[in-house]
Coordinates of C-alpha atoms in Angstrom, one line a residue:
Chain A
M1 CA -14.1 29.0 -28.8
N2 CA -12.7 28.8 -25.3
N3 CA -10.1 26.1 -24.6
I4 CA -10.4 24.4 -21.2
L5 CA -7.0 22.8 -21.7
E6 CA -3.9 24.1 -23.7
V7 CA -0.8 21.9 -24.1
R8 CA 1.8 23.8 -25.9
D9 CA 5.1 22.3 -27.3
I10 CA 5.7 19.9 -24.4
H11 CA 8.8 17.7 -24.3
T12 CA 8.7 14.6 -22.1
F13 CA 11.4 12.0 -21.3
I14 CA 10.8 8.6 -19.9
G15 CA 14.2 7.5 -18.5
Q16 CA 16.6 8.4 -21.3
F17 CA 14.0 8.2 -24.0
H18 CA 12.8 11.5 -25.5
I19 CA 9.1 10.4 -26.0
L20 CA 7.4 13.7 -26.7
E21 CA 9.3 16.1 -28.8
G22 CA 6.9 19.0 -29.0
V23 CA 3.3 18.1 -28.7
T24 CA 0.6 20.8 -28.9
V25 CA -3.0 20.0 -28.0
A26 CA -6.0 22.4 -27.6
V27 CA -9.1 21.1 -26.1
P28 CA -12.2 23.3 -26.5
Q29 CA -14.6 23.5 -23.6
G30 CA -17.5 21.1 -24.0
S31 CA -15.8 19.1 -26.7
I32 CA -14.8 15.5 -27.2
T33 CA -11.3 15.7 -28.5
V34 CA -9.4 12.5 -29.5
L35 CA -5.7 11.9 -29.8
L36 CA -5.1 9.6 -32.7
G37 CA -1.9 7.9 -33.8
R38 CA -0.1 4.6 -34.1
N39 CA 1.1 2.5 -31.2
G40 CA 4.0 4.1 -29.4
A41 CA 3.4 7.5 -30.9
G42 CA 3.2 9.2 -27.6
K43 CA -0.6 9.4 -27.0
T44 CA -0.5 7.8 -23.4
T45 CA 2.5 9.8 -22.5
T46 CA 0.7 13.0 -23.5
L47 CA -2.1 12.2 -21.1
K48 CA 0.4 11.2 -18.4
S49 CA 2.2 14.5 -18.9
I50 CA -1.0 16.4 -18.4
M51 CA -1.6 14.5 -15.2
G52 CA 1.9 15.2 -14.0
M53 CA 2.8 11.4 -13.9
T54 CA 5.5 11.8 -16.4
P55 CA 6.2 15.6 -16.1
P56 CA 7.4 17.4 -19.1
T57 CA 10.8 19.0 -19.1
R58 CA 9.7 21.8 -21.5
G59 CA 6.6 23.5 -22.7
S60 CA 3.4 24.6 -21.0
I61 CA 0.1 23.0 -19.9
V62 CA -2.7 25.3 -18.9
F63 CA -5.9 24.2 -17.5
E64 CA -8.6 26.8 -17.0
G65 CA -6.0 29.5 -17.1
Q66 CA -3.8 27.8 -14.5
S67 CA -0.4 26.2 -15.2
L68 CA -0.1 22.5 -14.4
V69 CA 3.6 22.2 -14.9
G70 CA 5.5 21.3 -11.8
K71 CA 2.4 20.3 -9.9
R72 CA 2.1 16.8 -8.4
P73 CA -0.6 14.5 -9.8
Y74 CA -2.8 14.7 -6.8
S75 CA -3.1 18.5 -6.9
I76 CA -3.6 18.4 -10.7
A77 CA -6.5 15.9 -10.1
Q78 CA -7.8 18.1 -7.3
M79 CA -8.1 21.0 -9.8
G80 CA -10.9 19.0 -11.5
I81 CA -9.3 16.6 -13.9
G82 CA -10.3 12.9 -13.9
Y83 CA -8.0 10.3 -15.3
V84 CA -9.0 6.9 -16.7
P85 CA -5.8 5.1 -17.5
E86 CA -5.0 2.5 -20.1
H87 CA -5.7 -1.0 -18.6
R88 CA -8.2 0.7 -16.3
A89 CA -6.2 0.4 -13.1
I90 CA -9.1 -0.8 -11.0
F91 CA -8.1 -1.7 -7.5
K92 CA -8.7 -5.4 -7.6
E93 CA -8.7 -6.1 -3.9
L94 CA -11.2 -3.3 -3.2
S95 CA -14.9 -3.8 -3.7
V96 CA -16.7 -1.8 -6.4
A97 CA -18.1 0.4 -3.7
E98 CA -14.6 1.1 -2.3
N99 CA -13.3 1.8 -5.8
L100 CA -15.8 4.5 -6.1
Q101 CA -15.5 5.8 -2.4
I102 CA -11.8 6.4 -2.7
A103 CA -12.4 8.8 -5.6
E104 CA -14.5 11.1 -3.3
R105 CA -12.9 14.5 -2.8
H106 CA -15.6 15.8 -0.6
K107 CA -17.8 13.8 1.7
G108 CA -21.1 13.0 -0.1
D109 CA -19.6 13.1 -3.6
L110 CA -20.6 9.6 -4.3
A111 CA -24.1 9.9 -2.9
R112 CA -24.7 12.8 -5.2
K113 CA -23.3 11.1 -8.3
A114 CA -24.7 7.6 -7.6
D115 CA -27.9 8.2 -9.7
L116 CA -25.8 9.4 -12.8
I117 CA -23.3 6.5 -12.4
F118 CA -26.1 3.9 -12.2
E119 CA -28.0 5.4 -15.1
L120 CA -24.8 5.2 -17.2
F121 CA -23.7 1.9 -16.0
P122 CA -26.6 -0.1 -14.5
D123 CA -24.4 -3.2 -14.1
L124 CA -22.4 -1.6 -11.3
K125 CA -25.3 -1.6 -9.0
R126 CA -25.5 -5.4 -9.1
L127 CA -21.8 -5.7 -8.7
Y128 CA -21.6 -3.1 -6.0
H129 CA -20.1 -5.3 -3.2
L130 CA -17.9 -7.6 -5.3
P131 CA -14.2 -7.2 -5.5
G132 CA -12.9 -5.1 -8.5
G133 CA -10.7 -8.1 -9.6
S134 CA -13.8 -10.3 -10.2
L135 CA -15.2 -7.9 -12.9
S136 CA -15.0 -8.6 -16.5
G137 CA -12.9 -6.2 -18.7
G138 CA -15.9 -4.3 -19.9
Q139 CA -17.3 -3.9 -16.3
Q140 CA -13.8 -2.8 -15.1
Q141 CA -13.8 -0.2 -17.8
M142 CA -17.2 1.1 -16.8
L143 CA -16.0 1.2 -13.2
A144 CA -12.9 3.1 -14.2
I145 CA -15.0 5.7 -16.0
A146 CA -17.5 5.8 -13.1
R147 CA -14.7 6.4 -10.7
A148 CA -13.6 9.5 -12.7
L149 CA -17.2 10.8 -12.4
V150 CA -17.5 10.6 -8.6
P151 CA -15.9 14.1 -8.0
D152 CA -16.9 17.1 -9.9
N153 CA -14.3 16.8 -12.7
R154 CA -14.6 19.3 -15.5
L155 CA -12.1 17.5 -17.8
L156 CA -11.9 13.7 -18.3
L157 CA -8.8 12.1 -19.7
I158 CA -9.7 8.6 -21.0
D159 CA -7.0 6.4 -22.4
E160 CA -8.2 3.6 -24.9
P161 CA -11.6 2.7 -23.4
S162 CA -12.3 0.2 -26.2
E163 CA -9.1 -1.7 -25.7
G164 CA -9.8 -5.5 -25.6
L165 CA -13.6 -5.2 -25.4
A166 CA -16.3 -6.8 -27.5
P167 CA -18.2 -4.7 -30.0
V168 CA -21.5 -4.7 -28.0
I169 CA -19.7 -3.4 -25.0
I170 CA -17.9 -0.7 -27.1
E171 CA -21.3 0.5 -28.3
H172 CA -22.5 0.8 -24.7
L173 CA -19.4 2.6 -23.7
M174 CA -19.7 5.1 -26.6
S175 CA -23.2 6.0 -25.6
A176 CA -22.0 6.4 -22.0
I177 CA -19.1 8.6 -23.0
R178 CA -21.5 10.8 -25.1
K179 CA -23.8 11.2 -22.1
L180 CA -21.0 12.1 -19.8
A181 CA -19.6 14.6 -22.3
E182 CA -22.7 16.7 -21.4
Q183 CA -21.2 17.2 -18.0
A184 CA -17.5 17.4 -18.7
T185 CA -15.1 18.0 -21.5
V186 CA -13.4 14.8 -22.7
L187 CA -9.9 14.2 -24.1
L188 CA -9.8 10.6 -25.4
V189 CA -7.0 8.3 -26.7
E190 CA -8.4 5.8 -29.0
Q191 CA -6.8 3.3 -31.4
N192 CA -10.2 2.3 -32.8
F193 CA -10.7 4.8 -35.6
R194 CA -14.3 4.0 -36.2
M195 CA -15.2 4.5 -32.6
A196 CA -13.1 7.7 -32.5
S197 CA -14.6 9.2 -35.6
R198 CA -18.2 8.6 -34.4
L199 CA -17.6 10.0 -31.0
A200 CA -15.2 12.9 -31.3
D201 CA -15.8 16.5 -32.4
R202 CA -12.1 17.2 -32.8
Y203 CA -8.9 15.3 -33.3
V204 CA -5.2 15.8 -32.8
I205 CA -2.8 13.4 -34.5
I206 CA 0.3 12.3 -32.5
D207 CA 3.1 10.9 -34.5
E208 CA 6.6 10.0 -33.3
G209 CA 6.4 12.5 -30.4
H210 CA 5.0 15.3 -32.5
S211 CA 1.6 16.6 -33.1
P212 CA 1.6 17.2 -37.0
A213 CA -2.2 17.7 -37.5
S214 CA -5.3 18.7 -35.8
G215 CA -8.8 19.9 -36.6
L216 CA -12.5 19.0 -36.8
M217 CA -13.3 15.3 -37.0
A218 CA -15.8 15.9 -39.7
D219 CA -12.9 17.1 -42.0
L220 CA -10.6 14.2 -41.2
R221 CA -13.3 11.7 -42.1
Q222 CA -13.1 13.0 -45.7
D223 CA -9.3 13.1 -45.8
N224 CA -8.2 9.6 -46.7
E225 CA -4.7 10.7 -47.5
Q226 CA -4.2 12.0 -43.9
I227 CA -5.8 8.9 -42.4
Q228 CA -3.6 6.6 -44.4
R229 CA -0.4 8.5 -43.6
Y230 CA -0.8 8.8 -39.8
L231 CA -3.1 5.9 -38.8
G232 CA -2.5 3.3 -41.5
V233 CA -6.2 2.7 -41.8
A234 CA -8.6 3.4 -44.7
Chain B
M1 CA -10.6 -18.4 -4.1
A2 CA -9.2 -21.9 -4.6
V3 CA -5.8 -20.5 -3.9
R4 CA -7.0 -19.0 -0.7
R5 CA -8.5 -22.3 0.4
S6 CA -5.3 -24.1 -0.2
S7 CA -3.5 -21.5 1.9
I8 CA -6.0 -22.0 4.8
V9 CA -5.5 -25.8 4.5
A10 CA -1.8 -25.3 4.7
I11 CA -2.1 -23.1 7.7
I12 CA -4.3 -25.6 9.5
V13 CA -2.1 -28.5 8.7
V14 CA 1.1 -26.8 9.9
I15 CA -0.5 -25.5 13.2
V16 CA -2.3 -28.8 14.0
G17 CA 0.9 -30.7 13.2
L18 CA 2.9 -28.6 15.5
L19 CA 0.4 -28.8 18.4
A20 CA 0.0 -32.6 17.9
F21 CA 3.7 -33.0 17.9
N22 CA 4.0 -31.2 21.1
L23 CA 1.1 -33.0 22.7
L24 CA 2.5 -36.3 21.9
K25 CA 6.0 -35.3 22.9
S26 CA 4.8 -34.2 26.3
G27 CA 3.0 -37.5 26.7
G28 CA -0.5 -36.0 26.9
N29 CA 0.6 -33.7 29.7
L30 CA -1.9 -30.8 29.3
G31 CA 0.0 -28.5 31.6
N32 CA 3.1 -28.6 29.5
F33 CA 1.0 -28.4 26.3
G34 CA -0.9 -25.4 27.5
I35 CA 2.2 -23.5 28.5
T36 CA 3.8 -24.2 25.1
V37 CA 0.7 -22.8 23.3
L38 CA 0.6 -19.7 25.4
S39 CA 4.3 -19.2 25.0
G40 CA 3.9 -19.6 21.3
L41 CA 1.2 -17.0 21.1
F42 CA 3.3 -14.7 23.2
Q43 CA 6.2 -14.9 20.9
G44 CA 3.9 -14.7 17.9
M45 CA 2.5 -11.5 19.2
L46 CA 6.0 -9.9 19.7
L47 CA 6.9 -11.0 16.2
F48 CA 3.6 -9.4 14.8
L49 CA 4.6 -6.1 16.4
V50 CA 7.8 -6.0 14.2
A51 CA 6.3 -7.8 11.1
S52 CA 3.1 -5.8 10.8
G53 CA 5.1 -2.6 10.2
L54 CA 7.5 -4.3 7.8
S55 CA 4.6 -5.8 5.9
I56 CA 2.4 -2.7 5.4
I57 CA 5.4 -0.4 4.7
F58 CA 6.6 -2.9 2.1
G59 CA 3.2 -3.3 0.6
L60 CA 2.4 0.3 0.3
M61 CA 5.8 1.9 -0.3
D62 CA 7.8 -1.0 -1.8
I63 CA 10.4 -0.3 0.9
L64 CA 11.9 -3.1 3.0
N65 CA 12.7 -1.2 6.1
L66 CA 15.8 -2.8 7.5
A67 CA 15.7 -0.4 10.5
Q68 CA 12.4 -2.0 11.7
G69 CA 14.2 -4.3 14.2
T70 CA 16.3 -1.3 15.4
Y71 CA 13.0 0.6 16.3
F72 CA 12.0 -2.5 18.3
M73 CA 15.3 -2.4 20.2
L74 CA 15.1 1.3 20.7
G75 CA 11.7 0.8 22.3
A76 CA 13.1 -1.7 24.7
Y77 CA 15.9 0.8 25.7
V78 CA 13.6 3.7 26.1
A79 CA 11.1 1.7 28.2
Y80 CA 13.9 0.4 30.4
D81 CA 15.3 3.8 30.9
V82 CA 12.0 5.4 31.9
Q83 CA 11.1 2.5 34.2
H84 CA 14.4 2.2 36.1
A85 CA 16.3 4.6 38.3
G86 CA 19.5 6.2 37.2
G87 CA 18.9 6.4 33.5
V88 CA 18.7 9.3 31.1
V89 CA 15.2 10.1 32.3
D90 CA 14.7 9.3 35.9
L91 CA 11.1 9.3 36.9
T92 CA 11.4 7.3 40.1
S93 CA 11.0 10.4 42.3
V94 CA 8.2 11.9 40.2
V95 CA 6.2 8.7 39.7
P96 CA 7.3 6.4 42.6
D97 CA 4.7 3.7 41.7
P98 CA 6.3 1.3 39.3
N99 CA 2.9 0.1 38.1
L100 CA 2.2 3.6 37.0
R101 CA 5.6 4.2 35.6
F102 CA 5.3 1.2 33.2
P103 CA 2.5 2.6 30.9
I104 CA 4.5 5.9 30.9
A105 CA 7.6 4.0 29.8
V106 CA 5.7 2.2 27.0
A107 CA 4.1 5.5 25.8
A108 CA 7.6 7.2 25.8
A109 CA 8.9 4.3 23.6
I110 CA 6.0 4.8 21.2
V111 CA 6.6 8.5 21.0
V112 CA 10.3 8.1 20.4
G113 CA 9.7 5.4 17.8
A114 CA 7.1 7.5 15.9
A115 CA 9.3 10.7 16.1
L116 CA 12.3 8.9 14.7
G117 CA 10.0 7.3 12.1
V118 CA 8.9 10.7 10.8
V119 CA 12.5 11.8 10.7
L120 CA 13.6 8.8 8.7
E121 CA 10.7 9.0 6.2
R122 CA 10.4 12.7 5.7
G123 CA 14.1 13.6 6.1
L124 CA 15.8 10.8 4.2
L125 CA 13.7 8.1 2.5
R126 CA 11.5 10.6 0.6
R127 CA 14.4 11.6 -1.5
L128 CA 15.0 8.1 -2.6
Y129 CA 11.6 6.9 -3.7
S130 CA 12.7 6.1 -7.2
R131 CA 15.8 4.3 -6.1
P132 CA 14.9 1.0 -4.3
I133 CA 18.5 -0.2 -3.7
F134 CA 19.4 3.1 -2.1
Q135 CA 16.5 2.7 0.2
L136 CA 17.7 -0.6 1.4
V137 CA 21.2 0.8 2.0
L138 CA 19.8 3.8 3.7
T139 CA 17.5 1.9 6.1
F140 CA 20.4 -0.5 6.9
G141 CA 22.8 2.4 7.4
V142 CA 20.3 4.3 9.7
S143 CA 19.9 1.1 11.8
L144 CA 23.7 1.0 12.3
V145 CA 23.7 4.6 13.3
I146 CA 20.9 4.1 15.9
I147 CA 22.6 1.0 17.3
E148 CA 25.9 3.0 17.8
L149 CA 23.9 5.9 19.4
I150 CA 22.2 3.4 21.6
K151 CA 25.6 2.0 22.7
F152 CA 26.9 5.6 23.2
I153 CA 23.9 6.6 25.4
W154 CA 23.3 3.4 27.3
S155 CA 26.7 1.6 27.0
T156 CA 27.3 -1.8 25.4
T157 CA 26.3 -3.8 28.5
P158 CA 23.0 -5.5 28.0
Y159 CA 20.4 -4.6 30.7
S160 CA 18.1 -7.1 32.3
W161 CA 14.9 -5.8 33.7
T162 CA 15.0 -5.6 37.5
E163 CA 12.1 -3.4 38.4
V164 CA 9.3 -5.4 39.8
F165 CA 5.7 -4.3 39.1
G166 CA 2.3 -6.0 39.6
L167 CA 1.5 -7.3 36.2
R168 CA 5.0 -8.6 35.7
T169 CA 5.1 -10.8 38.8
Q170 CA 1.5 -12.2 39.0
T171 CA 1.1 -15.7 37.7
F172 CA -2.0 -17.9 37.2
E173 CA -2.3 -21.6 36.9
L174 CA -3.3 -23.6 33.9
F175 CA -3.5 -27.4 34.3
G176 CA -1.3 -27.2 37.3
Q177 CA 1.4 -25.1 35.6
G178 CA 2.2 -21.5 36.5
F179 CA 2.1 -18.9 33.7
S180 CA 2.9 -15.2 33.9
V181 CA -0.1 -12.9 33.7
Y182 CA 2.1 -10.4 31.9
R183 CA 2.6 -12.8 29.0
L184 CA -1.2 -13.1 28.8
F185 CA -1.5 -9.4 28.8
I186 CA 0.8 -9.3 25.8
I187 CA -1.1 -12.0 24.0
G188 CA -4.3 -10.0 24.6
M189 CA -2.8 -6.7 23.5
G190 CA -1.4 -8.5 20.3
F191 CA -4.9 -9.8 19.4
L192 CA -6.5 -6.3 20.0
L193 CA -3.8 -4.7 17.8
I194 CA -4.4 -7.3 15.0
I195 CA -8.1 -6.5 15.1
G196 CA -7.5 -2.8 15.4
I197 CA -5.3 -2.5 12.4
A198 CA -7.6 -4.8 10.5
L199 CA -10.5 -2.5 11.3
L200 CA -8.4 0.6 10.3
L201 CA -7.6 -1.1 7.0
R202 CA -11.2 -2.3 6.3
R203 CA -13.5 0.3 7.7
T204 CA -11.8 3.7 7.4
R205 CA -11.1 5.9 4.4
T206 CA -7.5 5.9 5.3
G207 CA -7.6 2.1 5.3
I208 CA -9.1 2.1 1.8
I209 CA -6.4 4.4 0.6
I210 CA -3.7 2.2 2.1
R211 CA -5.0 -0.9 0.5
A212 CA -5.5 0.8 -2.8
G213 CA -2.0 2.2 -2.5
V214 CA -0.6 -1.3 -1.9
E215 CA -2.0 -2.2 -5.4
D216 CA -1.2 0.9 -7.3
S217 CA -0.1 4.0 -5.5
A218 CA 0.4 6.1 -8.7
M219 CA -3.4 5.6 -9.5
V220 CA -4.3 6.6 -5.9
E221 CA -2.4 9.8 -6.5
A222 CA -4.0 10.4 -9.8
L223 CA -7.4 10.3 -8.0
G224 CA -6.4 13.5 -6.1
I225 CA -5.0 11.9 -3.0
N226 CA -1.7 13.0 -1.6
V227 CA -0.1 9.6 -1.4
R228 CA 3.1 10.8 0.3
S229 CA 1.4 12.0 3.4
V230 CA -0.2 8.5 3.6
F231 CA 3.3 7.1 3.2
T232 CA 4.5 9.2 6.2
L233 CA 1.6 8.1 8.3
V234 CA 2.1 4.4 7.6
F235 CA 5.8 4.5 8.0
T236 CA 5.4 6.4 11.3
L237 CA 2.8 3.9 12.5
G238 CA 5.0 1.0 11.6
C239 CA 8.0 2.4 13.6
A240 CA 5.8 3.2 16.5
I241 CA 4.4 -0.3 16.6
A242 CA 7.9 -1.8 16.5
A243 CA 8.9 0.5 19.4
L244 CA 5.8 -0.6 21.3
G245 CA 6.9 -4.2 20.7
G246 CA 10.3 -3.5 22.1
A247 CA 8.9 -1.7 25.1
V248 CA 6.4 -4.5 26.1
A249 CA 9.2 -7.2 25.4
A250 CA 11.7 -5.5 27.6
P251 CA 10.4 -6.8 31.0
F252 CA 11.2 -10.3 29.6
L253 CA 14.0 -9.9 27.2
G254 CA 15.7 -6.8 28.8
A255 CA 17.5 -4.4 26.4
S256 CA 20.5 -5.3 24.4
S257 CA 22.0 -4.2 21.2
S258 CA 21.5 -7.6 19.5
L259 CA 17.8 -7.5 20.1
G260 CA 17.0 -5.6 16.9
N261 CA 18.5 -7.9 14.3
A262 CA 17.2 -11.0 15.9
F263 CA 13.6 -9.7 15.5
L264 CA 14.2 -8.1 12.2
L265 CA 15.3 -11.5 10.7
Q266 CA 12.3 -13.3 12.1
G267 CA 10.1 -10.5 11.1
I268 CA 11.2 -10.7 7.4
A269 CA 10.7 -14.5 7.5
V270 CA 7.1 -13.8 8.7
V271 CA 6.4 -11.2 6.0
V272 CA 7.7 -13.5 3.2
L273 CA 5.9 -16.5 4.4
G274 CA 2.7 -14.5 4.9
G275 CA 2.9 -13.2 1.4
M276 CA 4.7 -9.9 0.7
G277 CA 2.4 -6.9 1.6
S278 CA -0.5 -9.1 2.9
Y279 CA -1.7 -8.0 6.3
E280 CA -3.7 -11.2 7.0
G281 CA -0.7 -13.2 5.9
T282 CA 1.5 -11.4 8.4
A283 CA -0.9 -11.8 11.3
V284 CA -1.3 -15.5 10.6
G285 CA 2.4 -16.0 9.8
S286 CA 3.4 -14.4 13.1
I287 CA 1.3 -16.6 15.2
M288 CA 2.4 -19.7 13.1
V289 CA 6.1 -18.9 13.6
G290 CA 5.6 -18.0 17.3
L291 CA 4.0 -21.4 17.9
A292 CA 6.7 -23.2 15.9
I293 CA 9.4 -21.5 18.0
A294 CA 7.7 -22.4 21.2
V295 CA 7.3 -26.1 20.1
A296 CA 10.9 -26.1 19.1
Q297 CA 12.0 -24.7 22.4
D298 CA 10.1 -27.3 24.2
A299 CA 11.4 -30.1 22.0
A300 CA 15.0 -28.9 22.4
I301 CA 14.9 -29.1 26.2
G302 CA 17.3 -31.8 27.3
T303 CA 18.8 -32.5 23.9
S304 CA 21.9 -31.1 22.2
F305 CA 19.6 -29.4 19.7
S306 CA 19.7 -26.1 21.5
V307 CA 20.0 -24.3 18.1
L308 CA 16.6 -25.6 17.0
P309 CA 14.5 -22.7 18.2
S310 CA 16.5 -20.0 16.5
I311 CA 16.5 -21.8 13.1
T312 CA 12.8 -22.6 13.3
P313 CA 11.4 -19.5 11.6
M314 CA 13.5 -20.2 8.6
L315 CA 12.5 -23.8 8.6
V316 CA 8.8 -22.7 8.6
L317 CA 9.5 -20.2 5.9
I318 CA 11.2 -22.9 3.7
L319 CA 8.3 -25.4 4.2
I320 CA 5.6 -22.7 3.3
L321 CA 7.5 -21.4 0.3
L322 CA 7.8 -25.0 -1.0
L323 CA 4.0 -25.4 -0.7
R324 CA 3.2 -21.8 -1.8
P325 CA 5.9 -20.0 -3.5
S326 CA 4.3 -16.6 -3.2
G327 CA 3.5 -17.0 0.5
L328 CA 0.4 -17.8 2.2
F329 CA -1.8 -14.8 1.0
G330 CA 0.6 -13.4 -1.5
N331 CA -0.3 -12.3 -5.0
T332 CA 2.0 -13.6 -7.7
R333 CA 3.3 -10.2 -8.8

């Protein structure tokens, strides 16, 4: 299988803290791959390192055959990577419409994608002219994902989409993520193991700045010992 | 929304209070009252020209540009120099008409302000984005260097504007009191600029990017936008507007090396009381402080309280911060 993204043995520091001490992640084209692991294991930092927001000091990151190391976040994004950060990072003072417009990379991006976005998240149509800050947590999450869909991204990095959301909304988000995975490859960070195991094809475990295990989600589901050891859930 | 309403109430109370005080004090003399209001608007607009740049630069880049007042002062010197004979650039023989020379002088000030803005941002500040304290020290240091350069080029003697031109000398009458047309011109220009910048922020893609960047510039960058080029644009614009302010103020205030710091301090007061990084707050705050200064100037006439006008901006700031600790339109962040 062809990998759209290959992260090999990256080391990342935040301040003086050595957060990633050799993380390797392969993301096959067209897959939904999930990063699993406990709080503080380095999952978010892995995504931020890919985006160039916390650039790695060692190791390689290759997207569609091109190296991302040393590039600024905006040029990494322009190569076709969408980022949906933890806590959504919706622009609260901007309207829903402006939150989407700002993500356009070419004129007319939003017009072309509007149908897809409103099909996935019909609520956004009703909220279109309200300020982002007035949306509920679930609506903000939908907007954050929709924002990453506006340009033609081929890889989406989504950080903890289920965080703080009610089960009904999580169900809705899961079906939306499944649908958008038909258009782009998805690399997900998810604490909620049940959600992750139902969504993802592949997993990579991140633990204390390393990536000790990876493989097919179907295999991990059977492997209680592995789940216990790295995730602490049964 | 409730917070916003309480801010608007506070604004109305302060402004109406100031005006009522002035009207009572002048014994219902509408001429005196009208002049005070116009003078307040005039000073408010000059303040806005310094404070708007400070506010947007702080909001977007988290940089308090302590050189902002110096750009104002520089604008005054450049405009003075271009307008008058015998300066560094002497246009009196090329453009003999002083009415024509004035817009050229203002344009020259804007260009010099913008050029030095680019140099400061691209050349120096950019290296210090992760070090806020260093930025403060740097902009302060740069302002000292520019002040010394100005003294070197134009000497330490303050200039007072002597060139007479049409706009500057015409007056009109309001309730029997004469008022300079030039001040009215500055008030009008200030309002146009307030509206123009608001339209830029609300209606253009660049404006959306700036407003988003004020909230979270790292996220803007992660969307594929080169935020640093927006930083350069905003910083340059801020410096150019400050230089414009100095240039149009020069026919009244002349050019002196103390001009910069006086306006910087008042500008900072305006930015804080308006709410750090809030454009509306800065616009409203400028007008409020301008009016307060004018009322204080009027009240201080004939008393031994001549210091009142210069401490007024800080008094207004203290009053507003007591009512609304995060400023008029500030977010509690």
